[in-house]
mmCIF file of C-alpha atoms in Angstrom:
data_model
loop_
_atom_site.group_PDB
_atom_site.id
_atom_site.type_symbol
_atom_site.label_atom_id
_atom_site.label_comp_id
_atom_site.label_asym_id
_atom_site.label_seq_id
_atom_site.Cartn_x
_atom_site.Cartn_y
_atom_site.Cartn_z
ATOM 1 C CA UNK A 293 -34.652 -1.013 1.498
ATOM 2 C CA UNK A 294 -34.405 -1.229 5.303
ATOM 3 C CA UNK A 295 -35.744 -4.799 5.385
ATOM 4 C CA UNK A 296 -33.399 -5.838 2.575
ATOM 5 C CA UNK A 297 -30.290 -4.698 4.430
ATOM 6 C CA UNK A 298 -31.582 -6.144 7.708
ATOM 7 C CA UNK A 299 -31.857 -9.535 6.022
ATOM 8 C CA UNK A 300 -28.406 -9.175 4.447
ATOM 9 C CA UNK A 301 -27.023 -8.237 7.859
ATOM 10 C CA UNK A 302 -28.418 -11.259 9.711
ATOM 11 C CA UNK A 303 -27.541 -13.714 6.935
ATOM 12 C CA UNK A 304 -23.969 -12.384 6.956
ATOM 13 C CA UNK A 305 -23.721 -13.158 10.672
ATOM 14 C CA UNK A 306 -24.681 -16.746 9.905
ATOM 15 C CA UNK A 307 -22.319 -17.117 6.948
ATOM 16 C CA UNK A 308 -19.185 -15.283 8.057
ATOM 17 C CA UNK A 309 -19.412 -12.385 10.488
ATOM 18 C CA UNK A 310 -19.238 -14.003 13.908
ATOM 19 C CA UNK A 311 -16.579 -14.041 16.683
ATOM 20 C CA UNK A 312 -16.603 -17.858 16.730
ATOM 21 C CA UNK A 313 -15.647 -17.915 13.039
ATOM 22 C CA UNK A 314 -13.048 -15.176 13.506
ATOM 23 C CA UNK A 315 -11.397 -17.017 16.382
ATOM 24 C CA UNK A 316 -11.349 -20.473 14.849
ATOM 25 C CA UNK A 317 -10.029 -19.242 11.513
ATOM 26 C CA UNK A 318 -7.468 -16.966 13.198
ATOM 27 C CA UNK A 319 -8.906 -13.892 11.477
ATOM 28 C CA UNK A 320 -8.962 -11.699 14.582
ATOM 29 C CA UNK A 321 -6.757 -10.336 17.313
ATOM 30 C CA UNK A 322 -7.483 -8.658 20.631
ATOM 31 C CA UNK A 323 -6.020 -6.116 22.996
ATOM 32 C CA UNK A 324 -7.179 -5.302 26.515
ATOM 33 C CA UNK A 325 -10.153 -3.248 25.302
ATOM 34 C CA UNK A 326 -10.662 -4.015 21.626
ATOM 35 C CA UNK A 327 -10.948 -6.731 19.005
ATOM 36 C CA UNK A 328 -9.730 -6.440 15.427
ATOM 37 C CA UNK A 329 -9.854 -8.231 12.101
ATOM 38 C CA UNK A 330 -6.323 -8.925 10.866
ATOM 39 C CA UNK A 331 -6.968 -11.296 7.937
ATOM 40 C CA UNK A 332 -5.118 -10.645 4.703
ATOM 41 C CA UNK A 333 -7.827 -9.708 2.213
ATOM 42 C CA UNK A 334 -9.660 -7.459 4.673
ATOM 43 C CA UNK A 335 -6.481 -5.546 5.419
ATOM 44 C CA UNK A 336 -5.651 -5.294 1.708
ATOM 45 C CA UNK A 337 -9.063 -3.803 0.916
ATOM 46 C CA UNK A 338 -9.020 -1.551 3.994
ATOM 47 C CA UNK A 339 -5.602 -0.158 3.079
ATOM 48 C CA UNK A 340 -6.878 0.517 -0.423
ATOM 49 C CA UNK A 341 -10.097 2.161 0.766
ATOM 50 C CA UNK A 342 -8.676 4.392 3.484
ATOM 51 C CA UNK A 343 -5.387 5.089 1.709
ATOM 52 C CA UNK A 344 -3.343 3.870 4.672
ATOM 53 C CA UNK A 345 -0.585 1.458 3.576
ATOM 54 C CA UNK A 346 0.555 0.791 7.153
ATOM 55 C CA UNK A 347 -2.855 -0.326 8.415
ATOM 56 C CA UNK A 348 -2.481 -3.753 10.037
ATOM 57 C CA UNK A 349 -5.845 -4.292 11.764
ATOM 58 C CA UNK A 350 -9.415 -3.088 11.409
ATOM 59 C CA UNK A 351 -11.366 -2.490 14.638
ATOM 60 C CA UNK A 352 -14.534 -4.307 15.602
ATOM 61 C CA UNK A 353 -17.280 -2.738 17.734
ATOM 62 C CA UNK A 354 -16.219 -2.141 21.342
ATOM 63 C CA UNK A 355 -19.453 -0.718 22.758
ATOM 64 C CA UNK A 356 -22.949 -1.977 23.444
ATOM 65 C CA UNK A 357 -24.083 -5.379 24.683
ATOM 66 C CA UNK A 358 -22.772 -8.858 24.053
ATOM 67 C CA UNK A 359 -24.650 -9.007 20.761
ATOM 68 C CA UNK A 360 -22.763 -5.970 19.445
ATOM 69 C CA UNK A 361 -19.229 -6.089 20.853
ATOM 70 C CA UNK A 362 -16.788 -7.968 18.644
ATOM 71 C CA UNK A 363 -19.397 -9.058 16.107
ATOM 72 C CA UNK A 364 -19.772 -5.876 14.032
ATOM 73 C CA UNK A 365 -17.485 -3.323 12.449
ATOM 74 C CA UNK A 366 -16.551 -0.341 14.596
ATOM 75 C CA UNK A 367 -18.859 2.436 13.389
ATOM 76 C CA UNK A 368 -16.214 5.110 14.003
ATOM 77 C CA UNK A 369 -14.379 3.799 10.927
ATOM 78 C CA UNK A 370 -17.005 1.837 8.992
ATOM 79 C CA UNK A 371 -20.150 3.953 9.309
ATOM 80 C CA UNK A 372 -22.439 3.143 6.399
ATOM 81 C CA UNK A 373 -21.348 -0.462 5.940
ATOM 82 C CA UNK A 374 -24.284 -2.810 6.522
ATOM 83 C CA UNK A 375 -22.346 -4.753 9.180
ATOM 84 C CA UNK A 376 -22.174 -2.032 11.829
ATOM 85 C CA UNK A 377 -24.118 -2.644 15.034
ATOM 86 C CA UNK A 378 -26.690 0.113 14.847
ATOM 87 C CA UNK A 379 -29.370 1.500 12.571
ATOM 88 C CA UNK A 380 -28.036 3.940 10.004
ATOM 89 C CA UNK A 381 -30.129 5.086 7.021
ATOM 90 C CA UNK A 382 -27.242 5.052 4.534
ATOM 91 C CA UNK A 383 -26.202 1.396 4.226
ATOM 92 C CA UNK A 384 -24.070 -0.230 1.515
ATOM 93 C CA UNK A 385 -22.070 -3.432 1.091
ATOM 94 C CA UNK A 386 -18.395 -2.481 1.173
ATOM 95 C CA UNK A 387 -15.512 -4.267 -0.514
ATOM 96 C CA UNK A 388 -14.049 -4.661 2.980
ATOM 97 C CA UNK A 389 -16.953 -6.816 4.157
ATOM 98 C CA UNK A 390 -16.828 -8.806 0.917
ATOM 99 C CA UNK A 391 -13.133 -9.396 1.625
ATOM 100 C CA UNK A 392 -14.056 -10.862 5.003
ATOM 101 C CA UNK A 393 -16.148 -13.503 3.218
ATOM 102 C CA UNK A 394 -13.142 -14.380 1.080
ATOM 103 C CA UNK A 395 -10.811 -14.586 4.073
ATOM 104 C CA UNK A 396 -12.901 -17.351 5.626
ATOM 105 C CA UNK A 397 -11.827 -19.584 2.749
ATOM 106 C CA UNK A 398 -15.403 -20.694 2.163
ATOM 107 C CA UNK A 399 -16.392 -18.229 -0.555
ATOM 108 C CA UNK A 400 -15.322 -16.755 -3.869
ATOM 109 C CA UNK A 401 -16.211 -13.080 -4.032
ATOM 110 C CA UNK A 402 -17.321 -10.856 -6.874
ATOM 111 C CA UNK A 403 -16.351 -7.329 -5.781
ATOM 112 C CA UNK A 404 -19.395 -5.817 -7.428
ATOM 113 C CA UNK A 405 -20.183 -2.973 -5.040
ATOM 114 C CA UNK A 406 -18.520 -0.399 -7.261
ATOM 115 C CA UNK A 407 -16.995 1.762 -4.538
ATOM 116 C CA UNK A 408 -20.351 2.720 -3.023
ATOM 117 C CA UNK A 409 -18.850 2.791 0.476
ATOM 118 C CA UNK A 410 -17.457 6.313 0.918
ATOM 119 C CA UNK A 411 -16.902 6.792 4.650
ATOM 120 C CA UNK A 412 -13.211 7.523 5.296
ATOM 121 C CA UNK A 413 -12.334 7.052 1.623
ATOM 122 C CA UNK A 414 -8.712 8.133 0.941
ATOM 123 C CA UNK A 415 -8.415 9.908 4.301
ATOM 124 C CA UNK A 416 -5.117 8.191 5.055
ATOM 125 C CA UNK A 417 -3.718 6.864 8.308
ATOM 126 C CA UNK A 418 -4.712 10.076 10.092
ATOM 127 C CA UNK A 419 -8.288 8.798 9.971
ATOM 128 C CA UNK A 420 -7.196 6.179 12.508
ATOM 129 C CA UNK A 421 -4.590 8.188 14.377
ATOM 130 C CA UNK A 422 -6.472 11.457 14.946
ATOM 131 C CA UNK A 423 -9.674 12.134 16.820
ATOM 132 C CA UNK A 424 -12.813 12.847 14.820
ATOM 133 C CA UNK A 425 -13.061 16.281 16.471
ATOM 134 C CA UNK A 426 -10.338 18.278 18.221
ATOM 135 C CA UNK A 427 -10.616 21.710 19.812
ATOM 136 C CA UNK A 428 -14.311 21.767 18.869
ATOM 137 C CA UNK A 429 -13.523 21.370 15.149
ATOM 138 C CA UNK A 430 -14.010 18.295 12.952
ATOM 139 C CA UNK A 431 -10.784 16.863 11.533
ATOM 140 C CA UNK A 432 -12.495 15.147 8.578
ATOM 141 C CA UNK A 433 -15.562 15.963 6.519
ATOM 142 C CA UNK A 434 -17.163 12.667 7.547
ATOM 143 C CA UNK A 435 -17.731 14.369 10.901
ATOM 144 C CA UNK A 436 -19.212 17.718 11.881
ATOM 145 C CA UNK A 437 -19.102 20.251 14.706
ATOM 146 C CA UNK A 438 -22.182 22.499 14.427
ATOM 147 C CA UNK A 439 -25.351 21.074 15.969
ATOM 148 C CA UNK A 440 -28.192 20.581 13.444
ATOM 149 C CA UNK A 441 -26.184 22.063 10.579
ATOM 150 C CA UNK A 442 -27.615 20.680 7.299
ATOM 151 C CA UNK A 443 -25.262 18.085 5.827
ATOM 152 C CA UNK A 444 -25.170 15.212 3.359
ATOM 153 C CA UNK A 445 -24.150 11.690 4.294
ATOM 154 C CA UNK A 446 -20.726 10.591 3.060
ATOM 155 C CA UNK A 447 -22.260 8.739 0.106
ATOM 156 C CA UNK A 448 -24.424 11.780 -0.747
ATOM 157 C CA UNK A 449 -27.533 9.597 -0.550
ATOM 158 C CA UNK A 450 -29.131 11.112 2.565
ATOM 159 C CA UNK A 451 -30.128 14.651 3.539
ATOM 160 C CA UNK A 452 -29.010 14.900 7.153
ATOM 161 C CA UNK A 453 -28.191 17.192 10.035
ATOM 162 C CA UNK A 454 -25.158 17.261 12.285
ATOM 163 C CA UNK A 455 -26.079 15.154 15.295
ATOM 164 C CA UNK A 456 -24.756 16.641 18.525
ATOM 165 C CA UNK A 457 -26.470 16.256 21.869
ATOM 166 C CA UNK A 458 -25.753 16.325 25.594
ATOM 167 C CA UNK A 459 -25.042 12.943 27.167
ATOM 168 C CA UNK A 460 -25.227 11.988 30.815
ATOM 169 C CA UNK A 461 -21.638 10.748 30.695
ATOM 170 C CA UNK A 462 -18.981 10.455 27.986
ATOM 171 C CA UNK A 463 -15.781 8.442 28.602
ATOM 172 C CA UNK A 464 -12.752 10.691 28.760
ATOM 173 C CA UNK A 465 -11.139 9.408 25.555
ATOM 174 C CA UNK A 466 -14.363 10.157 23.639
ATOM 175 C CA UNK A 467 -14.665 13.783 24.705
ATOM 176 C CA UNK A 468 -14.124 16.154 21.786
ATOM 177 C CA UNK A 469 -15.680 19.431 22.938
ATOM 178 C CA UNK A 470 -14.905 21.855 25.728
ATOM 179 C CA UNK A 471 -18.270 20.866 27.223
ATOM 180 C CA UNK A 472 -17.527 17.309 28.442
ATOM 181 C CA UNK A 473 -21.185 16.226 28.106
ATOM 182 C CA UNK A 474 -21.434 17.305 24.477
ATOM 183 C CA UNK A 475 -21.019 14.600 21.870
ATOM 184 C CA UNK A 476 -22.388 12.804 18.868
ATOM 185 C CA UNK A 477 -23.713 9.324 18.173
ATOM 186 C CA UNK A 478 -22.960 6.802 20.939
ATOM 187 C CA UNK A 479 -22.116 3.931 18.593
ATOM 188 C CA UNK A 480 -19.691 6.119 16.607
ATOM 189 C CA UNK A 481 -17.608 6.599 19.760
ATOM 190 C CA UNK A 482 -19.632 9.765 20.427
ATOM 191 C CA UNK A 483 -18.332 11.369 17.217
ATOM 192 C CA UNK A 484 -20.776 13.867 15.676
ATOM 193 C CA UNK A 485 -21.830 12.810 12.182
ATOM 194 C CA UNK A 486 -24.528 13.762 9.663
ATOM 195 C CA UNK A 487 -27.399 11.629 10.911
ATOM 196 C CA UNK A 488 -31.154 11.246 10.670
ATOM 197 C CA UNK A 489 -32.787 9.383 13.514
ATOM 198 C CA UNK A 490 -35.214 6.625 12.578
ATOM 199 C CA UNK A 491 -38.880 7.337 13.294
ATOM 200 C CA UNK A 492 -41.159 4.329 12.854
ATOM 201 C CA UNK A 493 -44.163 6.606 12.382
ATOM 202 C CA UNK A 494 -42.673 8.121 9.243
ATOM 203 C CA UNK A 495 -42.071 6.847 5.753
ATOM 204 C CA UNK A 496 -38.929 4.681 5.616
ATOM 205 C CA UNK A 497 -35.888 6.809 4.663
ATOM 206 C CA UNK A 498 -37.871 10.023 4.004
ATOM 207 C CA UNK A 499 -34.629 11.961 3.433
ATOM 208 C CA UNK A 500 -33.071 9.485 0.989
ATOM 209 C CA UNK A 501 -32.410 11.074 -2.400
ATOM 210 C CA UNK A 502 -33.343 7.927 -4.311
ATOM 211 C CA UNK A 503 -36.322 6.560 -2.379
ATOM 212 C CA UNK A 504 -37.437 9.395 -0.080
ATOM 213 C CA UNK A 505 -40.029 12.121 -0.366
ATOM 214 C CA UNK A 506 -39.528 15.832 -1.000
ATOM 215 C CA UNK A 507 -41.310 18.460 1.080
ATOM 216 C CA UNK A 508 -39.722 21.458 -0.656
ATOM 217 C CA UNK A 509 -41.650 23.818 -2.980
ATOM 218 C CA UNK A 510 -41.162 23.153 -6.701
ATOM 219 C CA UNK A 511 -39.161 26.377 -7.075
ATOM 220 C CA UNK A 512 -36.166 24.675 -5.429
ATOM 221 C CA UNK A 513 -35.888 22.102 -8.179
ATOM 222 C CA UNK A 514 -35.378 19.172 -5.844
ATOM 223 C CA UNK A 515 -35.758 15.774 -7.483
ATOM 224 C CA UNK A 516 -35.981 12.379 -5.789
ATOM 225 C CA UNK A 517 -35.015 9.452 -8.001
ATOM 226 C CA UNK A 518 -32.450 6.834 -8.935
ATOM 227 C CA UNK A 519 -30.095 9.431 -10.459
ATOM 228 C CA UNK A 520 -30.214 11.920 -7.570
ATOM 229 C CA UNK A 521 -27.609 12.790 -4.949
ATOM 230 C CA UNK A 522 -27.470 15.130 -1.959
ATOM 231 C CA UNK A 523 -25.789 18.547 -2.082
ATOM 232 C CA UNK A 524 -25.616 21.452 0.356
ATOM 233 C CA UNK A 525 -26.537 24.883 -0.990
ATOM 234 C CA UNK A 526 -27.239 28.364 0.273
ATOM 235 C CA UNK A 527 -28.834 29.759 -2.905
ATOM 236 C CA UNK A 528 -32.551 30.456 -3.198
ATOM 237 C CA UNK A 529 -34.579 31.175 -6.315
ATOM 238 C CA UNK A 530 -34.544 34.966 -6.721
ATOM 239 C CA UNK A 531 -38.331 35.018 -6.569
ATOM 240 C CA UNK A 532 -38.589 32.782 -3.510
ATOM 241 C CA UNK A 533 -40.592 33.870 -0.508
ATOM 242 C CA UNK A 534 -39.671 30.749 1.438
ATOM 243 C CA UNK A 535 -37.863 31.251 4.720
ATOM 244 C CA UNK A 536 -35.043 28.736 5.124
ATOM 245 C CA UNK A 537 -31.671 28.628 6.836
ATOM 246 C CA UNK A 538 -28.624 29.989 5.020
ATOM 247 C CA UNK A 539 -27.558 26.441 4.145
ATOM 248 C CA UNK A 540 -29.719 23.469 3.274
ATOM 249 C CA UNK A 541 -29.319 19.883 2.116
ATOM 250 C CA UNK A 542 -31.154 19.115 -1.103
ATOM 251 C CA UNK A 543 -31.398 16.337 -3.689
ATOM 252 C CA UNK A 544 -30.577 17.057 -7.327
ATOM 253 C CA UNK A 545 -30.484 14.794 -10.338
ATOM 254 C CA UNK A 546 -26.956 14.231 -11.651
ATOM 255 C CA UNK A 547 -25.521 12.936 -14.897
ATOM 256 C CA UNK A 548 -22.022 11.509 -15.281
ATOM 257 C CA UNK A 549 -19.930 12.808 -18.158
ATOM 258 C CA UNK A 550 -17.355 10.081 -18.701
ATOM 259 C CA UNK A 551 -15.573 11.995 -21.463
ATOM 260 C CA UNK A 552 -14.794 15.050 -19.345
ATOM 261 C CA UNK A 553 -14.728 13.081 -16.075
ATOM 262 C CA UNK A 554 -17.205 15.332 -14.320
ATOM 263 C CA UNK A 555 -20.820 15.350 -13.284
ATOM 264 C CA UNK A 556 -23.640 17.588 -14.425
ATOM 265 C CA UNK A 557 -26.017 18.738 -11.713
ATOM 266 C CA UNK A 558 -29.531 19.375 -12.968
ATOM 267 C CA UNK A 559 -31.450 22.084 -11.130
ATOM 268 C CA UNK A 560 -34.956 22.301 -12.531
ATOM 269 C CA UNK A 561 -34.409 22.759 -16.285
ATOM 270 C CA UNK A 562 -30.933 24.231 -15.768
ATOM 271 C CA UNK A 563 -27.510 22.621 -15.326
#
């Protein structure tokens, strides 16, 4: 899975996602500190995704080295799309990136991704106008404010924890906590998000509900598979002797009920 998205990522740079292409096709704009995509189809799809009808530009990455700045989506708004600049275990191809292909004029696009990209979905213009965290509290459920609190990624594919750490220095406009050294992931403008750091000595994506591995006792009913999603729960089997925190992230098999427009969560042999 990781190698597949890495290949998609690099091929996309060759085909469409490059500052030279943006500039020559007049798809981008710049301010003193940032670059943006302003092309029509991208903005149409971004407005639709975020639920912000006044959105006129979508930010590109403004941190990192020359290979990152201006040639990837800004992770603060597009975390989980495969064209951000950093490793993230929950990658999908968004309709917004597909729209960028179409805006070059070189490609016809089949918007097949089926709404898999969930980060910032329907959060409105406030998602761009407000900080991720204010007064030590997260403004949106894409972000978090309690260090190591068990969480699910926005797509519900990954069992995660709230990533907050102490940094040597955080720029003033990226400080969200009363402790000015406290922040989240650097590439997400120091916003704290549910995140699992990559460890090359471990199985790829060990906390992924579809392709990972479970280390929980059978009594919890966790199931890893193609039909599983992540949920947070505080319930334990009434006969459990396992010591866990009051809340945990866990993978359960789900079934869509299209008639009643709901989902059935399967916990062991129960629903």
